[in-house]
mmCIF file of C-alpha atoms in Angstrom:
data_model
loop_
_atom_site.group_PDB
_atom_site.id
_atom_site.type_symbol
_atom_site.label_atom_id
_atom_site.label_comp_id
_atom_site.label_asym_id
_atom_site.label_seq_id
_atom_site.Cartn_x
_atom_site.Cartn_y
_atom_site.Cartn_z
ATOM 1 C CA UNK E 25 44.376 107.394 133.023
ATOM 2 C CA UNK E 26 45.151 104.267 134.544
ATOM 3 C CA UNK E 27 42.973 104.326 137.732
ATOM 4 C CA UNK E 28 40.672 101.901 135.571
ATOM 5 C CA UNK E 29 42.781 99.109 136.947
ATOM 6 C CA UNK E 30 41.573 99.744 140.652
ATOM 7 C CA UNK E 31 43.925 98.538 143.276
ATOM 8 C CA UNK E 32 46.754 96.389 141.817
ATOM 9 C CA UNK E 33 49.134 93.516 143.947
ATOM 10 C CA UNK E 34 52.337 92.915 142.492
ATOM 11 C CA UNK E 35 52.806 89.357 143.336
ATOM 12 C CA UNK E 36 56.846 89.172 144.489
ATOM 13 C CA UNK E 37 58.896 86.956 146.307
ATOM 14 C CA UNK E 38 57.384 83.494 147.164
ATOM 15 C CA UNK E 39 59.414 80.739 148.353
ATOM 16 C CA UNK E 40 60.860 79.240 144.746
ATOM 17 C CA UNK E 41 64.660 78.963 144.300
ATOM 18 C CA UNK E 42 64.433 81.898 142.697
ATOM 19 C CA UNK E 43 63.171 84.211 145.150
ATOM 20 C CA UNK E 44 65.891 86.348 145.317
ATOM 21 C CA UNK E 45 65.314 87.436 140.911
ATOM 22 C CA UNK E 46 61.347 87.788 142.068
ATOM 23 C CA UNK E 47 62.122 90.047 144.841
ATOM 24 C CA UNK E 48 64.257 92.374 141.967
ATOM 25 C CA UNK E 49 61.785 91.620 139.564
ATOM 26 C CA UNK E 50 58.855 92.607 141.308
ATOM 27 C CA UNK E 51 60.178 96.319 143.396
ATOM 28 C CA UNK E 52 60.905 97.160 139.562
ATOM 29 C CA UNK E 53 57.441 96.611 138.081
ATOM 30 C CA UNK E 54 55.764 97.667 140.986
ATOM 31 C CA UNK E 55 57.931 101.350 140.841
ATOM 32 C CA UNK E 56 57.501 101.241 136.810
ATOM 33 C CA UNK E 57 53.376 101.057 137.771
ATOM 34 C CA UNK E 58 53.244 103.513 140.161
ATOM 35 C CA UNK E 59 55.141 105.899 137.591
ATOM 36 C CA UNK E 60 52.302 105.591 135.786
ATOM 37 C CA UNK E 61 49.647 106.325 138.160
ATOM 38 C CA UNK E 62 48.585 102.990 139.113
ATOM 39 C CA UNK E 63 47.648 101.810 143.006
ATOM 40 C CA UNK E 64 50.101 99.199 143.204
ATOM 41 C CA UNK E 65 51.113 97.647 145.906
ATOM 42 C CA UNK E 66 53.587 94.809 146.687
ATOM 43 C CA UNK E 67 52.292 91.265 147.943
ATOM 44 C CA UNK E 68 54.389 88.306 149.221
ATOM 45 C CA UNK E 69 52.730 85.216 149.011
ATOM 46 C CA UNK E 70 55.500 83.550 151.235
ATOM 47 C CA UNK E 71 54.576 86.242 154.256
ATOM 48 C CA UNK E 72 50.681 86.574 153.188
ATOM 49 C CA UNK E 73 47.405 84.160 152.583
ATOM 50 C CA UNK E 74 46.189 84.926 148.912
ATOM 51 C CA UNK E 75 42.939 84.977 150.597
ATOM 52 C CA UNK E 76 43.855 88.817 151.749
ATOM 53 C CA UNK E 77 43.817 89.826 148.276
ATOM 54 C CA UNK E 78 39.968 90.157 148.246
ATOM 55 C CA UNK E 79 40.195 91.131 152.006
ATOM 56 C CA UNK E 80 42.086 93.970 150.414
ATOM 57 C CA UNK E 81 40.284 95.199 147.580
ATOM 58 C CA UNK E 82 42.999 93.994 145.187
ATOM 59 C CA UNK E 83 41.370 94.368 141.430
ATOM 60 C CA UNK E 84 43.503 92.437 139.896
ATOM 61 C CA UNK E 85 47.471 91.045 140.067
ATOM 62 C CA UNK E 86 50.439 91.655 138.276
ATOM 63 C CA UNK E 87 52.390 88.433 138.799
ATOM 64 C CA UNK E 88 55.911 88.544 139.190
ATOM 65 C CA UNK E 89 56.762 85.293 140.686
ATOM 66 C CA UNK E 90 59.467 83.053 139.200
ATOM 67 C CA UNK E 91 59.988 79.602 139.287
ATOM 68 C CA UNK E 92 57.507 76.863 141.266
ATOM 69 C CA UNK E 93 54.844 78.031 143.347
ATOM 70 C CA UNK E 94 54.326 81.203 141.040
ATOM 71 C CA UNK E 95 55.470 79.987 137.832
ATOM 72 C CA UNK E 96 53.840 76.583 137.641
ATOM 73 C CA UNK E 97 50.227 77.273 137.558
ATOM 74 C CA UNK E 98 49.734 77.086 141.168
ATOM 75 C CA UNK E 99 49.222 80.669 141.744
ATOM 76 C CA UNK E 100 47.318 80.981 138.997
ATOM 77 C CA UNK E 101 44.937 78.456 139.929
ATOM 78 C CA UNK E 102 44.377 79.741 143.471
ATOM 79 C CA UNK E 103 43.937 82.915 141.689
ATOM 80 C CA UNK E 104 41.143 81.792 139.679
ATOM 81 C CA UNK E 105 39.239 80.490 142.594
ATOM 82 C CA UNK E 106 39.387 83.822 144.114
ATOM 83 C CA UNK E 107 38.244 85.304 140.770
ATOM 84 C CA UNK E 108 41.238 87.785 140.343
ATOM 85 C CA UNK E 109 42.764 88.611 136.972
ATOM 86 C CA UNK E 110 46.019 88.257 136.796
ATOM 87 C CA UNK E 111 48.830 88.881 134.044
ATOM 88 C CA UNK E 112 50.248 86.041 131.896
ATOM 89 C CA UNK E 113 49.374 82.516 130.952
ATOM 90 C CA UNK E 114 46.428 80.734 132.794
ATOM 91 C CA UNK E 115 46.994 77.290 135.003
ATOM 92 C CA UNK E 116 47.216 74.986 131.729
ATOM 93 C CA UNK E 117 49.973 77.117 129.963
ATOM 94 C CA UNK E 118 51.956 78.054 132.931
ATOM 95 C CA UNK E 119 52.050 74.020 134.327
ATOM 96 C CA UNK E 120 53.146 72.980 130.620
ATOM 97 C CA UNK E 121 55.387 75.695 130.200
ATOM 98 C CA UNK E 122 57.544 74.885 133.468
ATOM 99 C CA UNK E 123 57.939 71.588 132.504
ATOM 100 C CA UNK E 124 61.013 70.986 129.938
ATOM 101 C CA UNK E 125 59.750 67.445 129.314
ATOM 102 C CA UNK E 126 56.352 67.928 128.699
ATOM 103 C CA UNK E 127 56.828 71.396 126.580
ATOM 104 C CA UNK E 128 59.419 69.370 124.126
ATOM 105 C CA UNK E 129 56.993 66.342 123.362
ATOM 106 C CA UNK E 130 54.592 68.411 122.758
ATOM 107 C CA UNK E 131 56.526 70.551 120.364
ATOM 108 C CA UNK E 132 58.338 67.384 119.166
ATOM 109 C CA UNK E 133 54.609 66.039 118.329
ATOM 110 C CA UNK E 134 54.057 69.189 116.486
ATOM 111 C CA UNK E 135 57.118 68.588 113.875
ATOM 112 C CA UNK E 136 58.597 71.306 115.755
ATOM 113 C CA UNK E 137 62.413 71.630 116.541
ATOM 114 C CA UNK E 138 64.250 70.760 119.756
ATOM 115 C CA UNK E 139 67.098 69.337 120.583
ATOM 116 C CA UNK E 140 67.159 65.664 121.154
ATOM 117 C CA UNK E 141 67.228 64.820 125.270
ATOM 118 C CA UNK E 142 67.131 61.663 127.370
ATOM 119 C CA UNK E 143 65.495 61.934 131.699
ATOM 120 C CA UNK E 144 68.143 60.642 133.890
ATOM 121 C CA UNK E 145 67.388 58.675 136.940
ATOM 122 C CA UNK E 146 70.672 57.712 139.738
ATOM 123 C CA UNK E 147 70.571 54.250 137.388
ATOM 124 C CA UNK E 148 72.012 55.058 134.427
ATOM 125 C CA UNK E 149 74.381 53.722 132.441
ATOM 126 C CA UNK E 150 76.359 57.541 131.924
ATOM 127 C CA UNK E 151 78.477 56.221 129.148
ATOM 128 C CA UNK E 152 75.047 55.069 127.265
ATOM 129 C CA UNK E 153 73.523 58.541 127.980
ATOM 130 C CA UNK E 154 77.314 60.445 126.514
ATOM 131 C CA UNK E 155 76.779 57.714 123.695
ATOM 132 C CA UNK E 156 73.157 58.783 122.619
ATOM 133 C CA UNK E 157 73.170 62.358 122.801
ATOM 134 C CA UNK E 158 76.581 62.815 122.016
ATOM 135 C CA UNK E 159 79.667 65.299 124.338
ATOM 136 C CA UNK E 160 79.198 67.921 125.194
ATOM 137 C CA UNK E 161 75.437 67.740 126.166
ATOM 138 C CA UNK E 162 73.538 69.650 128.942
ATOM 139 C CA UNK E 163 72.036 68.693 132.072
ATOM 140 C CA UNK E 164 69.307 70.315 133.558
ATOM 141 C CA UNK E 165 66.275 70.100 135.810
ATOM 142 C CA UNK E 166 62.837 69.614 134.152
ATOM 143 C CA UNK E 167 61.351 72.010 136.429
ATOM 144 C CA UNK E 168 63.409 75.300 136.966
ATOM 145 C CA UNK E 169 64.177 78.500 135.382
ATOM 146 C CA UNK E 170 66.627 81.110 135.487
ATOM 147 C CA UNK E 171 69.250 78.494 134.097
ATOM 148 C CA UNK E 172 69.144 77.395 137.766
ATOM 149 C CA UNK E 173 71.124 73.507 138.137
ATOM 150 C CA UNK E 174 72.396 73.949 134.606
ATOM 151 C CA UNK E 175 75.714 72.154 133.793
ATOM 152 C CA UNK E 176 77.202 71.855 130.526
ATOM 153 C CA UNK E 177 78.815 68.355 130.543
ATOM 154 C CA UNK E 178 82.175 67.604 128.578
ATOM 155 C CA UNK E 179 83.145 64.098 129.625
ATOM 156 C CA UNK E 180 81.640 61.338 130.872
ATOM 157 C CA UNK E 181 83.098 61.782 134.553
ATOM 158 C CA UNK E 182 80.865 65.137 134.699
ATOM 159 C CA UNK E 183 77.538 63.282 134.364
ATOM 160 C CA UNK E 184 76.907 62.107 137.740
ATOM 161 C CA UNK E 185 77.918 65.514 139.723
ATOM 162 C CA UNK E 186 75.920 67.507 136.876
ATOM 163 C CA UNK E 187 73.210 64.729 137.679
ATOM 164 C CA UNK E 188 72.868 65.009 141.353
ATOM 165 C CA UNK E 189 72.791 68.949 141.260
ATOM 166 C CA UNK E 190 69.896 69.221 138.385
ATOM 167 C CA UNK E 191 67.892 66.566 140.468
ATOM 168 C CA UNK E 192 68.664 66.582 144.296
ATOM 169 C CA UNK E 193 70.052 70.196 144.453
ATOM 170 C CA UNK E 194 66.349 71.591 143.191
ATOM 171 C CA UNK E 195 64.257 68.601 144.280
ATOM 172 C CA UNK E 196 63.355 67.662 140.709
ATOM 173 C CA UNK E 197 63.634 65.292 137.573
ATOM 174 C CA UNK E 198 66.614 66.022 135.728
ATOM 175 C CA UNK E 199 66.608 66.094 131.754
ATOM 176 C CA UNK E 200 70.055 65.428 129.508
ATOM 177 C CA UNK E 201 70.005 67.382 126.369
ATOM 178 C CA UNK E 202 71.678 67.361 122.879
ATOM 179 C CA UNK E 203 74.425 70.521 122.771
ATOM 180 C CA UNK E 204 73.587 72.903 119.932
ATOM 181 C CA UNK E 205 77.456 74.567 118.518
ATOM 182 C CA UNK E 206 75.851 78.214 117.565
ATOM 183 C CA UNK E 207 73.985 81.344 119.001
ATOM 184 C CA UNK E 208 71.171 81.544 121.130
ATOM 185 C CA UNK E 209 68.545 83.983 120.393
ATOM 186 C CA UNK E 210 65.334 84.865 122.735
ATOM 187 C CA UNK E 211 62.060 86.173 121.619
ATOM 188 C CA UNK E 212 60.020 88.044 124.124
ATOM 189 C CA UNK E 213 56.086 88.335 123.356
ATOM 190 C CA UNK E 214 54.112 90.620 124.772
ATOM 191 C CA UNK E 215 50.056 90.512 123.769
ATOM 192 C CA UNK E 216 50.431 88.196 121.064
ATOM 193 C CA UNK E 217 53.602 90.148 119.483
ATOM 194 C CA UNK E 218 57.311 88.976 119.000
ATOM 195 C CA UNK E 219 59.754 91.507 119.973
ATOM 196 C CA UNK E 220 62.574 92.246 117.979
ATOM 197 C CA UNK E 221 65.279 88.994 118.517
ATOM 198 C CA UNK E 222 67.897 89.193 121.255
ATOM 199 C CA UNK E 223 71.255 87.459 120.271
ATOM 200 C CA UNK E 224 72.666 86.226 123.815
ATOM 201 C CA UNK E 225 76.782 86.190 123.956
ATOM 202 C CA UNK E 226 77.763 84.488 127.091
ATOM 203 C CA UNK E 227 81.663 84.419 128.585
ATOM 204 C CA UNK E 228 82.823 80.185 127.498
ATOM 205 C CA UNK E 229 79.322 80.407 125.844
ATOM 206 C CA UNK E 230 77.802 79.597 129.398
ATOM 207 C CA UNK E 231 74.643 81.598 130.513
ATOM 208 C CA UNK E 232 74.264 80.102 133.511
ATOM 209 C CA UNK E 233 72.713 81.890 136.658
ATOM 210 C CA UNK E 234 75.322 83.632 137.565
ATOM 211 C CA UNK E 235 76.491 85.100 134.081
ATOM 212 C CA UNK E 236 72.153 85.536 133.441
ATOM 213 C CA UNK E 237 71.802 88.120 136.583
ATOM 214 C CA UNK E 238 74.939 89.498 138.672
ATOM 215 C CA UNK E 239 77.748 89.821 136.052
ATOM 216 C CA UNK E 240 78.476 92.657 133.241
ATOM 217 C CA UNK E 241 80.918 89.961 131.167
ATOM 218 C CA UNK E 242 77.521 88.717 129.325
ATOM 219 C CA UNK E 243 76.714 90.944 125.974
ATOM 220 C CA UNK E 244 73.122 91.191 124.442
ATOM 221 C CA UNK E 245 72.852 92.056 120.717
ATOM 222 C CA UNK E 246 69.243 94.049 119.289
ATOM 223 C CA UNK E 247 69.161 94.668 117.014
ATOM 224 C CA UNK E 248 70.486 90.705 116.630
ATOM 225 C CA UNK E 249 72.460 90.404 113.719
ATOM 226 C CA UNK E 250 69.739 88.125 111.370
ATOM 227 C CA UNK E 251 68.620 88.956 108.425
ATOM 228 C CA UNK E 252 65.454 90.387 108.420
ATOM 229 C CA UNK E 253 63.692 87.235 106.718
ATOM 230 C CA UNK E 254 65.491 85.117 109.120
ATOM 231 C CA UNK E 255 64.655 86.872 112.027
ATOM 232 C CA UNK E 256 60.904 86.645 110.876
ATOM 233 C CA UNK E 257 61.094 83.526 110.649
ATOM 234 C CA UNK E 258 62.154 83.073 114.033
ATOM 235 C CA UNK E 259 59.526 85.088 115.506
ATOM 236 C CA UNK E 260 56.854 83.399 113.965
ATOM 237 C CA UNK E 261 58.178 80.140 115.413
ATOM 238 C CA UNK E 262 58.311 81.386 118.879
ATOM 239 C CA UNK E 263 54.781 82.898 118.358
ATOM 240 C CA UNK E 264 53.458 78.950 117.096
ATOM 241 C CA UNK E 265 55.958 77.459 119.733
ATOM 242 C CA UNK E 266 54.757 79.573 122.560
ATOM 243 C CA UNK E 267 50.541 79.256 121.409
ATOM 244 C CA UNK E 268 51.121 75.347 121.050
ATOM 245 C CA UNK E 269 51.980 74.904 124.463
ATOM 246 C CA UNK E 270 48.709 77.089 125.828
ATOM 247 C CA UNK E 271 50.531 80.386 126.617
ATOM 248 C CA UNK E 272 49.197 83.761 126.305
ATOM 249 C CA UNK E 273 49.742 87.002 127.366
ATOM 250 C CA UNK E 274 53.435 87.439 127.372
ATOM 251 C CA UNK E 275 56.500 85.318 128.179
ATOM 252 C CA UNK E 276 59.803 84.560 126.323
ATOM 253 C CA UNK E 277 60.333 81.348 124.130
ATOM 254 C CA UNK E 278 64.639 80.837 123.953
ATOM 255 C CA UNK E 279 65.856 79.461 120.892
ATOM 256 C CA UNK E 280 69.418 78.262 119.226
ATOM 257 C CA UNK E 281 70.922 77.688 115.310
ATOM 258 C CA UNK E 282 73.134 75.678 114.839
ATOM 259 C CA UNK E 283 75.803 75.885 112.558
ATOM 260 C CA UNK E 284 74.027 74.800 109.498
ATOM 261 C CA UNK E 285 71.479 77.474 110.529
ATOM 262 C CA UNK E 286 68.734 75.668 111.657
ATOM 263 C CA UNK E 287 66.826 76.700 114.190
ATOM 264 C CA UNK E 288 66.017 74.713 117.378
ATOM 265 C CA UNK E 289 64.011 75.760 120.722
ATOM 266 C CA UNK E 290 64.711 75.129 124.271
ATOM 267 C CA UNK E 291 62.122 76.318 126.492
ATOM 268 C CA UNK E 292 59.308 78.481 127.150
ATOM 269 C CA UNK E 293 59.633 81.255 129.878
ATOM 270 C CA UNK E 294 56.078 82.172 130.849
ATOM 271 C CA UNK E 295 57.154 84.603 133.747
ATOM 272 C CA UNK E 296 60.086 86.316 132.194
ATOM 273 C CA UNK E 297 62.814 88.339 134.468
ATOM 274 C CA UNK E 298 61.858 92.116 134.572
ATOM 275 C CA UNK E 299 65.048 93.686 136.018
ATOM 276 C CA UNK E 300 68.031 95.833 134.581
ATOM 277 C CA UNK E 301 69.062 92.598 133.251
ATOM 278 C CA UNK E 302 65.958 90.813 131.885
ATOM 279 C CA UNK E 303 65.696 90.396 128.757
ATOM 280 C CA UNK E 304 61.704 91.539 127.604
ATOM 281 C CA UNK E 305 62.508 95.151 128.762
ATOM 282 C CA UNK E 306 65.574 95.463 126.467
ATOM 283 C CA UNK E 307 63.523 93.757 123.255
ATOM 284 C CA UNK E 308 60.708 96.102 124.396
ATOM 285 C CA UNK E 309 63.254 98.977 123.982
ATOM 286 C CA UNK E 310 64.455 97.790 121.125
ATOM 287 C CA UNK E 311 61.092 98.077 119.718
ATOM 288 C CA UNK E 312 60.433 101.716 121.219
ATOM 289 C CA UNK E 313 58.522 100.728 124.320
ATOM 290 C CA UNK E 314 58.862 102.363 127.522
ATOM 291 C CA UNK E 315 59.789 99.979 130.835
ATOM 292 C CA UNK E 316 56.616 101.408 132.569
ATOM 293 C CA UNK E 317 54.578 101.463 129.240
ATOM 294 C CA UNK E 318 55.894 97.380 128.926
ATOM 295 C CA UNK E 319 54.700 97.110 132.693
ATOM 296 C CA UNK E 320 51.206 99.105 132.154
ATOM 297 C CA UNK E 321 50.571 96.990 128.607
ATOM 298 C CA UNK E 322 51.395 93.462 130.628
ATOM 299 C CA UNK E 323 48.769 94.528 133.144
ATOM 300 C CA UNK E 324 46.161 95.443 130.866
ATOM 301 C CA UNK E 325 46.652 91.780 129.461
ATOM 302 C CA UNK E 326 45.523 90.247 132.842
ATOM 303 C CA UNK E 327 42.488 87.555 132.693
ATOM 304 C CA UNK E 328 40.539 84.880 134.220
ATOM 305 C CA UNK E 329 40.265 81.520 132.824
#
């Protein structure tokens, strides 16, 4: 049934901050394909040349690589040259999509809804930046995922610390945003489809690395609580919010209300988690699909520019 896909790599690991959620990520997709009868096989790009994927006979690539270097377009690129499909968004979508900055002008220049945000530099006046976007905001780097260098800031003596570990920490820009007082929801598409809504309940309201992967204390709600109409609603922004910025395949677009109910989004995720934890798998449940039919349905998805 599935040998149409020929030999499959499981792209894992790589040498992003967030290795260590790839690694997990990947040994659970790759044992979800083989339960289905695919040849899959894992592949490290920090350990191997890309080039030995056509040495190998790989067919095509199911990429489970977080963060930069996997996440960023890179990958993808160097997997178009070497004319492999591959699962999720192409070079364009995945380089906009990893960039905060870039993913919120364009949404902003699309009337869409995200919170106001200011890039810091070491220069700044901090009392300016509290001033503008208002306490408490959130500091974060441009160019990370996983919640990885996220602080949320309460006073105006927190900005430079939360500064120097969103932009020297994870070698990057850092990006203060406007603090949204409500829920935060997640919709995970998969081949052009929005998943029923996950309604995220962090401990202090703080899903930060740590509370996103290794602890129980963080509760996930799906169905999610909205009403229906509401929760269309929602979808079909995530769907326009997540085409606008050139993703396809599958990915995750997170989203907050506030308290007057309006929605407003934060980022795009265009190489989602796919552990015990992550967050697709459970709206995929939620919705009646199988972890290894998710997996198989992802792969079938893959493409070349």
């Amino acid at each position: 049934m599935t040998s149409k896909f020929g030999k499959v790599a499981v792209l894992m690991g790589g040498k992003s901050a967030e290795r260590e959620i790839s690694l997990m990520s990947g040994k659970c997709v790759l044992a979800a394909l083989r339960s289905n009868g695919v040849d899959a096989h894992a592949f490290d790009p920090a350990e191997r040349d890309l080039t030995e994927l056509r040495r190998d006979g790989y067919a095509r690539c199911f990429v489970a690589l977080h963060g930069r270097g996997g996440e960023d377009g890179t990958v993808q690129g160097a997997l178009e040259v070497l004319g492999l499909p591959y699962t999720g968004s192409g070079v364009m979508g995945s380089a906009i999509g990893m960039d905060k900055w870039r993913t919120k002008m364009i949404w902003l220049a699309n009337g869409l809804p995200t919170p106001r945000y200011r890039i810091l530099s070491g220069r700044d006046d901090w009392k300016a930046v509290a001033a503008d976007l208002g306490l408490p905001l959130i500091v974060k780097p441009a160019n990370e995922g996983s919640t990885l260098g996220l602080t949320r800031v309460n006073s105006v003596s927190q900005l430079p610390e939360a500064y120097e570990l969103a932009a020297k920490k994870y070698h990057d820009m850092a990006l203060a945003e406007q603090f949204i007082d409500g829920p935060e929801y997640t919709a995970s598409i998969v081949a052009e489809e929005t998943l029923p809504l996950i309604r995220i309940e962090a401990p202090q309201g703080n899903y930060d690395y740590q509370n996103k992967y290794f602890t129980d204390d963080t509760k996930y709600h799906c169905p999610c609580g909205l009403e229906p109409a509401v929760e269309d609603r929602l979808k079909a922004l995530a769907l326009q919010a997540f085409r606008l910025v050139g993703c396809v395949g599958w990915g995750r677009v997170d989203l907050m209300l506030d308290a007057q109910g309006r929605p407003w989004l934060l980022e795009v995720n265009t190489i989602p988690g796919m552990t015990d934890h992550s967050l697709v798998p459970m709206a995929a449940r939620a919705a009646g699909i199988a972890f290894e039919d998710l997996c198989v349905r992802i792969l079938e998805s893959a493409h070349v520019e």
